[in-house]
Amino acid sequence: MLINMRKLHLHMGVKNLNKSVSFYETLFKSKPTKLKKDYAQWILEDPKINFAISTRAEKSGVDHLGIQVDNSVELNKIREDLDKAEISTHSDGEVTCCYAKSEKSWVTDPNGVAWEAYHTMEDAEMYHGEKKTPKKKSACC
């Protein structure tokens, strides 16, 4: 039996990465899982979240939210659920974004908040670069 795990994703824009990393290390009692010159990420089990910060966002604060899944089967289930509810996704496809190669779909909630549903296939050495051209650019990259 395939067990699927979903994890909330929150990406925030920050002005000073070093000060922010120090703050979140204290808050989470954990070092970042991934740390780059412009990006830091914590994959936490308590609370169950993929929390990322970067200096690349256009503004400070919440940049976008998401649901990270373990595999393409679960991602396709989310896409099907959105389709049944007549909520169209955009920027579907494989991309390199946030130092990871992922398959993503984006939606915008009724309040204008960007949400991504995605699964990560592997780490990447660059922040952004597309493996296959999506229909539109994503809110993140």
Short mmCIF file of N, CA, C and O in Angstrom, two decimals:
data_model
loop_
_atom_site.label_atom_id
_atom_site.label_comp_id
_atom_site.label_asym_id
_atom_site.label_seq_id
_atom_site.Cartn_x
_atom_site.Cartn_y
_atom_site.Cartn_z
N MET A 1 0.84 -1.18 0.00
CA MET A 1 0.00 0.00 0.00
C MET A 1 0.89 1.25 0.00
O MET A 1 1.82 1.36 0.78
N LEU A 2 0.59 2.18 -0.89
CA LEU A 2 1.35 3.41 -1.00
C LEU A 2 0.86 4.40 0.04
O LEU A 2 -0.33 4.74 0.10
N ILE A 3 1.76 4.87 0.91
CA ILE A 3 1.41 5.86 1.92
C ILE A 3 1.90 7.21 1.42
O ILE A 3 3.08 7.40 1.16
N ASN A 4 0.98 8.14 1.28
CA ASN A 4 1.32 9.47 0.80
C ASN A 4 1.38 10.44 1.97
O ASN A 4 0.52 10.45 2.83
N MET A 5 2.41 11.24 1.96
CA MET A 5 2.59 12.24 3.00
C MET A 5 2.55 13.62 2.37
O MET A 5 3.24 13.87 1.39
N ARG A 6 1.74 14.48 2.91
CA ARG A 6 1.68 15.87 2.46
C ARG A 6 2.34 16.74 3.51
O ARG A 6 2.24 16.48 4.70
N LYS A 7 3.00 17.76 3.03
CA LYS A 7 3.68 18.68 3.93
C LYS A 7 3.35 20.09 3.48
O LYS A 7 3.43 20.40 2.29
N LEU A 8 2.97 20.96 4.41
CA LEU A 8 2.72 22.35 4.09
C LEU A 8 4.04 23.02 3.71
O LEU A 8 5.08 22.76 4.32
N HIS A 9 3.99 23.86 2.69
CA HIS A 9 5.16 24.62 2.26
C HIS A 9 4.86 26.10 2.43
O HIS A 9 3.78 26.56 2.07
N LEU A 10 5.80 26.83 3.00
CA LEU A 10 5.69 28.27 3.16
C LEU A 10 7.00 28.89 2.73
O LEU A 10 8.06 28.50 3.22
N HIS A 11 6.94 29.82 1.78
CA HIS A 11 8.13 30.52 1.31
C HIS A 11 7.98 32.00 1.65
O HIS A 11 6.97 32.62 1.31
N MET A 12 8.98 32.54 2.35
CA MET A 12 8.95 33.94 2.76
C MET A 12 10.13 34.69 2.18
O MET A 12 11.24 34.17 2.13
N GLY A 13 9.87 35.92 1.79
CA GLY A 13 10.93 36.82 1.37
C GLY A 13 11.52 37.49 2.59
O GLY A 13 10.79 37.90 3.50
N VAL A 14 12.84 37.59 2.62
CA VAL A 14 13.53 38.25 3.74
C VAL A 14 14.52 39.27 3.20
O VAL A 14 15.01 39.14 2.08
N LYS A 15 14.82 40.27 4.01
CA LYS A 15 15.78 41.31 3.62
C LYS A 15 17.22 40.87 3.91
O LYS A 15 18.11 41.12 3.12
N ASN A 16 17.42 40.23 5.06
CA ASN A 16 18.76 39.84 5.49
C ASN A 16 18.75 38.35 5.80
O ASN A 16 18.19 37.92 6.81
N LEU A 17 19.38 37.57 4.93
CA LEU A 17 19.34 36.11 5.09
C LEU A 17 20.02 35.67 6.39
O LEU A 17 19.48 34.84 7.11
N ASN A 18 21.19 36.20 6.69
CA ASN A 18 21.92 35.76 7.88
C ASN A 18 21.14 36.00 9.16
O ASN A 18 21.05 35.12 10.02
N LYS A 19 20.55 37.19 9.31
CA LYS A 19 19.76 37.49 10.51
C LYS A 19 18.53 36.58 10.56
O LYS A 19 18.15 36.10 11.63
N SER A 20 17.91 36.35 9.41
CA SER A 20 16.72 35.51 9.36
C SER A 20 17.04 34.05 9.68
O SER A 20 16.31 33.39 10.41
N VAL A 21 18.14 33.54 9.14
CA VAL A 21 18.56 32.17 9.45
C VAL A 21 18.79 32.01 10.94
O VAL A 21 18.33 31.05 11.56
N SER A 22 19.46 32.96 11.54
CA SER A 22 19.71 32.91 12.98
C SER A 22 18.39 32.89 13.77
O SER A 22 18.22 32.10 14.70
N PHE A 23 17.46 33.73 13.37
CA PHE A 23 16.16 33.77 14.04
C PHE A 23 15.44 32.43 13.92
O PHE A 23 14.95 31.87 14.91
N TYR A 24 15.35 31.89 12.71
CA TYR A 24 14.60 30.65 12.50
C TYR A 24 15.32 29.43 13.08
O TYR A 24 14.67 28.47 13.49
N GLU A 25 16.64 29.46 13.14
CA GLU A 25 17.35 28.37 13.83
C GLU A 25 16.94 28.34 15.30
O GLU A 25 16.74 27.26 15.87
N THR A 26 16.78 29.50 15.90
CA THR A 26 16.34 29.57 17.29
C THR A 26 14.89 29.13 17.42
O THR A 26 14.56 28.32 18.29
N LEU A 27 14.03 29.63 16.54
CA LEU A 27 12.62 29.30 16.61
C LEU A 27 12.38 27.81 16.41
O LEU A 27 11.62 27.18 17.15
N PHE A 28 13.03 27.22 15.41
CA PHE A 28 12.82 25.81 15.08
C PHE A 28 13.75 24.86 15.85
O PHE A 28 13.60 23.65 15.75
N LYS A 29 14.75 25.42 16.53
CA LYS A 29 15.75 24.62 17.23
C LYS A 29 16.42 23.65 16.27
O LYS A 29 16.63 22.48 16.56
N SER A 30 16.73 24.18 15.08
CA SER A 30 17.27 23.34 14.02
C SER A 30 18.04 24.18 13.01
O SER A 30 17.64 25.30 12.70
N LYS A 31 19.11 23.62 12.50
CA LYS A 31 19.86 24.25 11.40
C LYS A 31 19.07 24.02 10.11
O LYS A 31 18.31 23.06 10.00
N PRO A 32 19.27 24.87 9.10
CA PRO A 32 18.58 24.65 7.82
C PRO A 32 18.98 23.32 7.19
O PRO A 32 20.11 22.87 7.31
N THR A 33 18.03 22.71 6.50
CA THR A 33 18.28 21.50 5.73
C THR A 33 19.10 21.83 4.49
O THR A 33 19.94 21.05 4.06
N LYS A 34 18.83 23.02 3.93
CA LYS A 34 19.54 23.50 2.75
C LYS A 34 19.87 24.97 2.98
O LYS A 34 19.00 25.74 3.39
N LEU A 35 21.13 25.35 2.74
CA LEU A 35 21.55 26.73 2.93
C LEU A 35 22.41 27.17 1.76
O LEU A 35 23.42 26.55 1.46
N LYS A 36 21.97 28.22 1.08
CA LYS A 36 22.69 28.82 -0.04
C LYS A 36 22.90 30.30 0.29
O LYS A 36 22.38 30.80 1.28
N LYS A 37 23.60 31.02 -0.59
CA LYS A 37 23.89 32.43 -0.31
C LYS A 37 22.64 33.30 -0.30
O LYS A 37 22.62 34.37 0.31
N ASP A 38 21.55 32.86 -0.94
CA ASP A 38 20.34 33.66 -1.05
C ASP A 38 19.09 32.90 -0.62
O ASP A 38 17.97 33.36 -0.81
N TYR A 39 19.27 31.72 0.02
CA TYR A 39 18.14 30.83 0.26
C TYR A 39 18.45 29.90 1.44
O TYR A 39 19.58 29.44 1.60
N ALA A 40 17.43 29.64 2.24
CA ALA A 40 17.56 28.64 3.32
C ALA A 40 16.23 27.89 3.41
O ALA A 40 15.16 28.47 3.17
N GLN A 41 16.33 26.62 3.76
CA GLN A 41 15.14 25.77 3.83
C GLN A 41 15.25 24.85 5.04
O GLN A 41 16.32 24.31 5.33
N TRP A 42 14.13 24.69 5.72
CA TRP A 42 14.01 23.74 6.81
C TRP A 42 12.92 22.74 6.45
O TRP A 42 11.79 23.13 6.14
N ILE A 43 13.24 21.46 6.45
CA ILE A 43 12.25 20.39 6.30
C ILE A 43 12.03 19.86 7.71
O ILE A 43 12.88 19.17 8.26
N LEU A 44 10.90 20.21 8.28
CA LEU A 44 10.64 19.91 9.68
C LEU A 44 9.53 18.87 9.81
O LEU A 44 8.59 18.84 9.00
N GLU A 45 9.64 18.04 10.82
CA GLU A 45 8.60 17.06 11.14
C GLU A 45 7.67 17.58 12.23
O GLU A 45 6.55 17.11 12.37
N ASP A 46 8.15 18.54 13.04
CA ASP A 46 7.34 19.10 14.11
C ASP A 46 7.61 20.58 14.23
O ASP A 46 8.62 20.96 14.81
N PRO A 47 6.81 21.43 13.63
CA PRO A 47 5.61 21.14 12.86
C PRO A 47 5.98 20.58 11.48
O PRO A 47 7.06 20.87 10.96
N LYS A 48 5.10 19.83 10.87
CA LYS A 48 5.34 19.20 9.57
C LYS A 48 5.23 20.26 8.48
O LYS A 48 4.13 20.61 8.05
N ILE A 49 6.38 20.79 8.08
CA ILE A 49 6.39 21.90 7.13
C ILE A 49 7.70 21.93 6.36
O ILE A 49 8.74 21.48 6.85
N ASN A 50 7.63 22.41 5.14
CA ASN A 50 8.79 22.75 4.33
C ASN A 50 8.81 24.27 4.35
O ASN A 50 8.02 24.92 3.66
N PHE A 51 9.66 24.85 5.18
CA PHE A 51 9.72 26.29 5.37
C PHE A 51 10.97 26.83 4.68
O PHE A 51 12.07 26.35 4.92
N ALA A 52 10.78 27.81 3.80
CA ALA A 52 11.91 28.36 3.05
C ALA A 52 11.89 29.88 3.12
O ALA A 52 10.83 30.50 3.18
N ILE A 53 13.09 30.45 3.11
CA ILE A 53 13.24 31.90 3.06
C ILE A 53 14.25 32.22 1.97
O ILE A 53 15.13 31.42 1.66
N SER A 54 14.09 33.39 1.36
CA SER A 54 15.08 33.80 0.36
C SER A 54 15.07 35.32 0.22
O SER A 54 14.11 35.98 0.60
N THR A 55 16.15 35.81 -0.34
CA THR A 55 16.25 37.23 -0.65
C THR A 55 15.76 37.51 -2.07
O THR A 55 15.87 38.62 -2.55
N ARG A 56 15.24 36.51 -2.75
CA ARG A 56 14.81 36.64 -4.14
C ARG A 56 13.36 37.07 -4.30
O ARG A 56 12.94 37.43 -5.39
N ALA A 57 12.56 37.02 -3.25
CA ALA A 57 11.15 37.41 -3.34
C ALA A 57 11.06 38.92 -3.58
O ALA A 57 11.93 39.68 -3.19
N GLU A 58 9.98 39.33 -4.24
CA GLU A 58 9.79 40.74 -4.55
C GLU A 58 9.47 41.57 -3.31
O GLU A 58 9.65 42.78 -3.31
N LYS A 59 8.99 40.92 -2.25
CA LYS A 59 8.63 41.64 -1.03
C LYS A 59 9.02 40.80 0.18
O LYS A 59 9.22 39.59 0.08
N SER A 60 9.11 41.44 1.33
CA SER A 60 9.34 40.71 2.58
C SER A 60 8.02 40.13 3.05
O SER A 60 6.96 40.70 2.81
N GLY A 61 8.10 39.00 3.71
CA GLY A 61 6.90 38.35 4.23
C GLY A 61 6.51 37.16 3.36
O GLY A 61 7.33 36.67 2.57
N VAL A 62 5.29 36.71 3.49
CA VAL A 62 4.83 35.52 2.79
C VAL A 62 4.87 35.77 1.28
O VAL A 62 4.26 36.71 0.78
N ASP A 63 5.60 34.93 0.57
CA ASP A 63 5.68 35.00 -0.89
C ASP A 63 4.64 34.07 -1.51
O ASP A 63 3.89 34.47 -2.38
N HIS A 64 4.62 32.81 -1.06
CA HIS A 64 3.62 31.85 -1.53
C HIS A 64 3.53 30.69 -0.56
O HIS A 64 4.39 30.51 0.29
N LEU A 65 2.48 29.90 -0.71
CA LEU A 65 2.24 28.70 0.09
C LEU A 65 2.19 27.51 -0.84
O LEU A 65 2.09 27.66 -2.06
N GLY A 66 2.24 26.32 -0.27
CA GLY A 66 2.17 25.15 -1.12
C GLY A 66 1.89 23.88 -0.35
O GLY A 66 1.87 23.86 0.88
N ILE A 67 1.68 22.84 -1.13
CA ILE A 67 1.53 21.49 -0.60
C ILE A 67 2.57 20.63 -1.30
O ILE A 67 2.55 20.50 -2.53
N GLN A 68 3.50 20.09 -0.53
CA GLN A 68 4.54 19.21 -1.07
C GLN A 68 4.08 17.77 -0.88
O GLN A 68 3.65 17.39 0.21
N VAL A 69 4.15 17.00 -1.97
CA VAL A 69 3.76 15.59 -1.91
C VAL A 69 4.96 14.72 -2.27
O VAL A 69 5.96 15.21 -2.79
N ASP A 70 4.84 13.43 -1.99
CA ASP A 70 5.95 12.51 -2.18
C ASP A 70 6.15 12.01 -3.60
O ASP A 70 7.21 11.53 -3.94
N ASN A 71 5.10 12.08 -4.43
CA ASN A 71 5.20 11.46 -5.75
C ASN A 71 4.23 12.08 -6.74
O ASN A 71 3.32 12.81 -6.36
N SER A 72 4.40 11.74 -8.01
CA SER A 72 3.54 12.29 -9.07
C SER A 72 2.11 11.76 -8.99
O SER A 72 1.18 12.44 -9.43
N VAL A 73 1.91 10.58 -8.42
CA VAL A 73 0.55 10.03 -8.26
C VAL A 73 -0.27 10.97 -7.37
O VAL A 73 -1.41 11.33 -7.69
N GLU A 74 0.32 11.37 -6.25
CA GLU A 74 -0.38 12.26 -5.32
C GLU A 74 -0.55 13.65 -5.94
O GLU A 74 -1.59 14.29 -5.76
N LEU A 75 0.43 14.13 -6.68
CA LEU A 75 0.31 15.42 -7.36
C LEU A 75 -0.83 15.38 -8.37
O LEU A 75 -1.64 16.31 -8.45
N ASN A 76 -0.92 14.30 -9.13
CA ASN A 76 -2.01 14.16 -10.11
C ASN A 76 -3.38 14.10 -9.42
O ASN A 76 -4.37 14.60 -9.95
N LYS A 77 -3.44 13.52 -8.22
CA LYS A 77 -4.69 13.48 -7.46
C LYS A 77 -5.12 14.90 -7.10
O LYS A 77 -6.29 15.25 -7.21
N ILE A 78 -4.19 15.73 -6.66
CA ILE A 78 -4.50 17.13 -6.35
C ILE A 78 -4.99 17.84 -7.60
O ILE A 78 -5.99 18.56 -7.57
N ARG A 79 -4.30 17.62 -8.72
CA ARG A 79 -4.71 18.24 -9.98
C ARG A 79 -6.13 17.82 -10.37
O ARG A 79 -6.94 18.63 -10.80
N GLU A 80 -6.43 16.52 -10.21
CA GLU A 80 -7.77 16.02 -10.53
C GLU A 80 -8.82 16.65 -9.63
O GLU A 80 -9.90 17.03 -10.09
N ASP A 81 -8.52 16.77 -8.34
CA ASP A 81 -9.47 17.38 -7.39
C ASP A 81 -9.74 18.84 -7.76
O ASP A 81 -10.89 19.29 -7.72
N LEU A 82 -8.70 19.57 -8.13
CA LEU A 82 -8.87 20.96 -8.55
C LEU A 82 -9.68 21.05 -9.84
O LEU A 82 -10.56 21.90 -9.97
N ASP A 83 -9.40 20.14 -10.76
CA ASP A 83 -10.12 20.12 -12.03
C ASP A 83 -11.61 19.83 -11.82
O ASP A 83 -12.46 20.49 -12.41
N LYS A 84 -11.92 18.88 -10.95
CA LYS A 84 -13.32 18.56 -10.64
C LYS A 84 -14.05 19.75 -10.04
O LYS A 84 -15.24 19.93 -10.25
N ALA A 85 -13.32 20.56 -9.29
CA ALA A 85 -13.91 21.76 -8.67
C ALA A 85 -13.86 22.96 -9.61
O ALA A 85 -14.21 24.07 -9.21
N GLU A 86 -13.44 22.71 -10.86
CA GLU A 86 -13.31 23.75 -11.88
C GLU A 86 -12.37 24.88 -11.46
O GLU A 86 -12.64 26.05 -11.70
N ILE A 87 -11.29 24.49 -10.80
CA ILE A 87 -10.22 25.41 -10.44
C ILE A 87 -9.05 25.09 -11.35
O ILE A 87 -8.47 24.01 -11.26
N SER A 88 -8.73 26.01 -12.24
CA SER A 88 -7.68 25.71 -13.21
C SER A 88 -6.30 25.97 -12.63
O SER A 88 -6.09 26.92 -11.87
N THR A 89 -5.38 25.10 -12.96
CA THR A 89 -3.98 25.25 -12.56
C THR A 89 -3.23 25.93 -13.70
O THR A 89 -3.70 25.99 -14.82
N HIS A 90 -2.06 26.47 -13.38
CA HIS A 90 -1.20 27.04 -14.40
C HIS A 90 0.24 26.71 -14.08
O HIS A 90 0.54 26.23 -12.98
N SER A 91 1.10 26.92 -15.03
CA SER A 91 2.53 26.63 -14.88
C SER A 91 2.77 25.18 -14.51
O SER A 91 3.64 24.87 -13.71
N ASP A 92 1.98 24.29 -15.06
CA ASP A 92 2.16 22.87 -14.82
C ASP A 92 3.44 22.40 -15.52
O ASP A 92 3.71 22.81 -16.64
N GLY A 93 4.21 21.56 -14.86
CA GLY A 93 5.37 20.98 -15.52
C GLY A 93 6.56 20.86 -14.60
O GLY A 93 6.50 21.16 -13.41
N GLU A 94 7.66 20.42 -15.19
CA GLU A 94 8.91 20.23 -14.46
C GLU A 94 9.76 21.49 -14.57
O GLU A 94 9.90 22.05 -15.65
N VAL A 95 10.29 21.92 -13.43
CA VAL A 95 11.15 23.10 -13.38
C VAL A 95 12.27 22.88 -12.38
O VAL A 95 12.19 22.04 -11.50
N THR A 96 13.31 23.68 -12.54
CA THR A 96 14.32 23.80 -11.50
C THR A 96 14.04 25.13 -10.83
O THR A 96 14.04 26.18 -11.47
N CYS A 97 13.75 25.06 -9.56
CA CYS A 97 13.37 26.25 -8.81
C CYS A 97 13.73 26.03 -7.35
O CYS A 97 13.55 24.92 -6.83
N CYS A 98 14.27 27.06 -6.71
CA CYS A 98 14.59 26.97 -5.28
C CYS A 98 15.58 25.84 -5.00
O CYS A 98 15.43 25.10 -4.04
N TYR A 99 16.57 25.70 -5.87
CA TYR A 99 17.63 24.70 -5.73
C TYR A 99 17.10 23.27 -5.70
O TYR A 99 17.64 22.40 -5.02
N ALA A 100 16.02 23.02 -6.47
CA ALA A 100 15.46 21.67 -6.56
C ALA A 100 14.80 21.48 -7.92
O ALA A 100 14.29 22.43 -8.51
N LYS A 101 14.82 20.23 -8.41
CA LYS A 101 14.08 19.88 -9.62
C LYS A 101 12.76 19.30 -9.16
O LYS A 101 12.73 18.32 -8.41
N SER A 102 11.67 19.92 -9.62
CA SER A 102 10.34 19.54 -9.15
C SER A 102 9.34 19.55 -10.29
O SER A 102 9.54 20.20 -11.31
N GLU A 103 8.25 18.84 -10.07
CA GLU A 103 7.09 18.93 -10.94
C GLU A 103 6.04 19.72 -10.15
O GLU A 103 5.79 19.42 -8.98
N LYS A 104 5.46 20.76 -10.79
CA LYS A 104 4.59 21.67 -10.06
C LYS A 104 3.33 22.00 -10.82
O LYS A 104 3.29 21.93 -12.05
N SER A 105 2.33 22.42 -10.06
CA SER A 105 1.15 23.08 -10.58
C SER A 105 0.85 24.24 -9.63
O SER A 105 1.01 24.11 -8.42
N TRP A 106 0.43 25.34 -10.20
CA TRP A 106 0.13 26.55 -9.43
C TRP A 106 -1.35 26.88 -9.53
O TRP A 106 -1.97 26.70 -10.57
N VAL A 107 -1.90 27.43 -8.45
CA VAL A 107 -3.24 27.99 -8.44
C VAL A 107 -3.18 29.28 -7.63
O VAL A 107 -2.24 29.51 -6.87
N THR A 108 -4.19 30.10 -7.82
CA THR A 108 -4.32 31.32 -7.03
C THR A 108 -5.64 31.24 -6.29
O THR A 108 -6.69 30.98 -6.91
N ASP A 109 -5.61 31.44 -4.97
CA ASP A 109 -6.85 31.33 -4.20
C ASP A 109 -7.72 32.58 -4.43
O ASP A 109 -7.29 33.54 -5.08
N PRO A 110 -8.96 32.58 -3.93
CA PRO A 110 -9.86 33.71 -4.18
C PRO A 110 -9.35 35.05 -3.66
O PRO A 110 -9.84 36.11 -4.06
N ASN A 111 -8.34 35.04 -2.78
CA ASN A 111 -7.79 36.27 -2.23
C ASN A 111 -6.51 36.71 -2.93
O ASN A 111 -5.85 37.65 -2.50
N GLY A 112 -6.12 35.98 -3.98
CA GLY A 112 -4.92 36.34 -4.72
C GLY A 112 -3.64 35.71 -4.20
O GLY A 112 -2.55 36.07 -4.64
N VAL A 113 -3.75 34.76 -3.26
CA VAL A 113 -2.56 34.11 -2.71
C VAL A 113 -2.14 32.96 -3.63
O VAL A 113 -2.96 32.12 -3.99
N ALA A 114 -0.87 32.95 -4.00
CA ALA A 114 -0.33 31.89 -4.86
C ALA A 114 -0.07 30.63 -4.04
O ALA A 114 0.52 30.70 -2.96
N TRP A 115 -0.52 29.50 -4.57
CA TRP A 115 -0.30 28.18 -3.98
C TRP A 115 0.32 27.28 -5.03
O TRP A 115 -0.08 27.30 -6.19
N GLU A 116 1.29 26.49 -4.62
CA GLU A 116 1.85 25.48 -5.51
C GLU A 116 1.61 24.10 -4.91
O GLU A 116 1.65 23.92 -3.71
N ALA A 117 1.34 23.15 -5.78
CA ALA A 117 1.31 21.73 -5.40
C ALA A 117 2.46 21.11 -6.18
O ALA A 117 2.59 21.33 -7.39
N TYR A 118 3.32 20.36 -5.49
CA TYR A 118 4.52 19.88 -6.17
C TYR A 118 5.13 18.67 -5.50
O TYR A 118 4.84 18.37 -4.35
N HIS A 119 5.96 17.99 -6.27
CA HIS A 119 6.83 16.98 -5.68
C HIS A 119 8.23 17.22 -6.21
O HIS A 119 8.44 17.58 -7.36
N THR A 120 9.20 17.06 -5.32
CA THR A 120 10.59 17.31 -5.65
C THR A 120 11.25 15.99 -6.03
O THR A 120 11.13 15.00 -5.31
N MET A 121 11.93 16.02 -7.18
CA MET A 121 12.61 14.82 -7.65
C MET A 121 14.05 14.74 -7.18
O MET A 121 14.54 13.67 -6.88
N GLU A 122 14.73 15.90 -7.14
CA GLU A 122 16.13 15.91 -6.70
C GLU A 122 16.59 17.34 -6.43
O GLU A 122 15.95 18.30 -6.85
N ASP A 123 17.71 17.46 -5.72
CA ASP A 123 18.32 18.76 -5.48
C ASP A 123 18.95 19.28 -6.77
O ASP A 123 19.29 18.51 -7.67
N ALA A 124 19.12 20.60 -6.83
CA ALA A 124 19.78 21.24 -7.96
C ALA A 124 20.77 22.26 -7.43
O ALA A 124 20.63 22.77 -6.32
N GLU A 125 21.78 22.57 -8.22
CA GLU A 125 22.81 23.53 -7.81
C GLU A 125 22.46 24.97 -8.16
O GLU A 125 23.11 25.88 -7.73
N MET A 126 21.41 25.16 -8.97
CA MET A 126 21.01 26.52 -9.33
C MET A 126 19.64 26.82 -8.75
O MET A 126 18.84 25.92 -8.50
N TYR A 127 19.38 28.12 -8.54
CA TYR A 127 18.10 28.55 -7.98
C TYR A 127 16.97 28.34 -8.98
O TYR A 127 15.90 27.89 -8.63
N HIS A 128 17.23 28.70 -10.25
CA HIS A 128 16.17 28.67 -11.25
C HIS A 128 16.72 28.22 -12.59
O HIS A 128 17.79 28.62 -13.00
N GLY A 129 15.96 27.40 -13.29
CA GLY A 129 16.26 26.94 -14.64
C GLY A 129 15.28 25.87 -15.01
O GLY A 129 15.04 24.96 -14.24
N GLU A 130 14.66 25.98 -16.16
CA GLU A 130 13.59 25.06 -16.51
C GLU A 130 14.11 23.82 -17.22
O GLU A 130 14.95 23.90 -18.10
N LYS A 131 13.61 22.67 -16.80
CA LYS A 131 13.91 21.39 -17.44
C LYS A 131 13.04 21.24 -18.68
O LYS A 131 13.46 20.77 -19.70
N LYS A 132 11.79 21.66 -18.55
CA LYS A 132 10.85 21.64 -19.68
C LYS A 132 10.03 22.92 -19.55
O LYS A 132 9.71 23.35 -18.46
N THR A 133 9.72 23.56 -20.62
CA THR A 133 9.05 24.84 -20.59
C THR A 133 7.61 24.69 -20.13
O THR A 133 6.81 24.04 -20.78
N PRO A 134 7.25 25.32 -19.00
CA PRO A 134 5.87 25.29 -18.57
C PRO A 134 5.02 26.26 -19.37
O PRO A 134 5.55 27.10 -20.09
N LYS A 135 3.69 26.15 -19.22
CA LYS A 135 2.78 27.01 -19.95
C LYS A 135 2.98 28.48 -19.59
O LYS A 135 2.90 29.36 -20.41
N LYS A 136 3.20 28.77 -18.29
CA LYS A 136 3.44 30.12 -17.80
C LYS A 136 4.52 30.03 -16.73
O LYS A 136 4.74 28.99 -16.16
N LYS A 137 5.14 31.16 -16.44
CA LYS A 137 6.11 31.17 -15.34
C LYS A 137 5.37 31.03 -14.01
O LYS A 137 4.28 31.53 -13.84
N SER A 138 5.99 30.35 -13.07
CA SER A 138 5.39 30.18 -11.75
C SER A 138 5.60 31.42 -10.91
O SER A 138 6.44 32.26 -11.20
N ALA A 139 4.84 31.53 -9.84
CA ALA A 139 4.97 32.67 -8.93
C ALA A 139 6.33 32.65 -8.25
O ALA A 139 6.87 33.69 -7.92
N CYS A 140 6.89 31.47 -8.01
CA CYS A 140 8.18 31.35 -7.34
C CYS A 140 9.33 31.71 -8.28
O CYS A 140 10.20 32.45 -7.90
N CYS A 141 9.32 31.16 -9.43
CA CYS A 141 10.48 31.32 -10.31
C CYS A 141 10.07 31.91 -11.63
O CYS A 141 10.52 31.60 -12.67
#
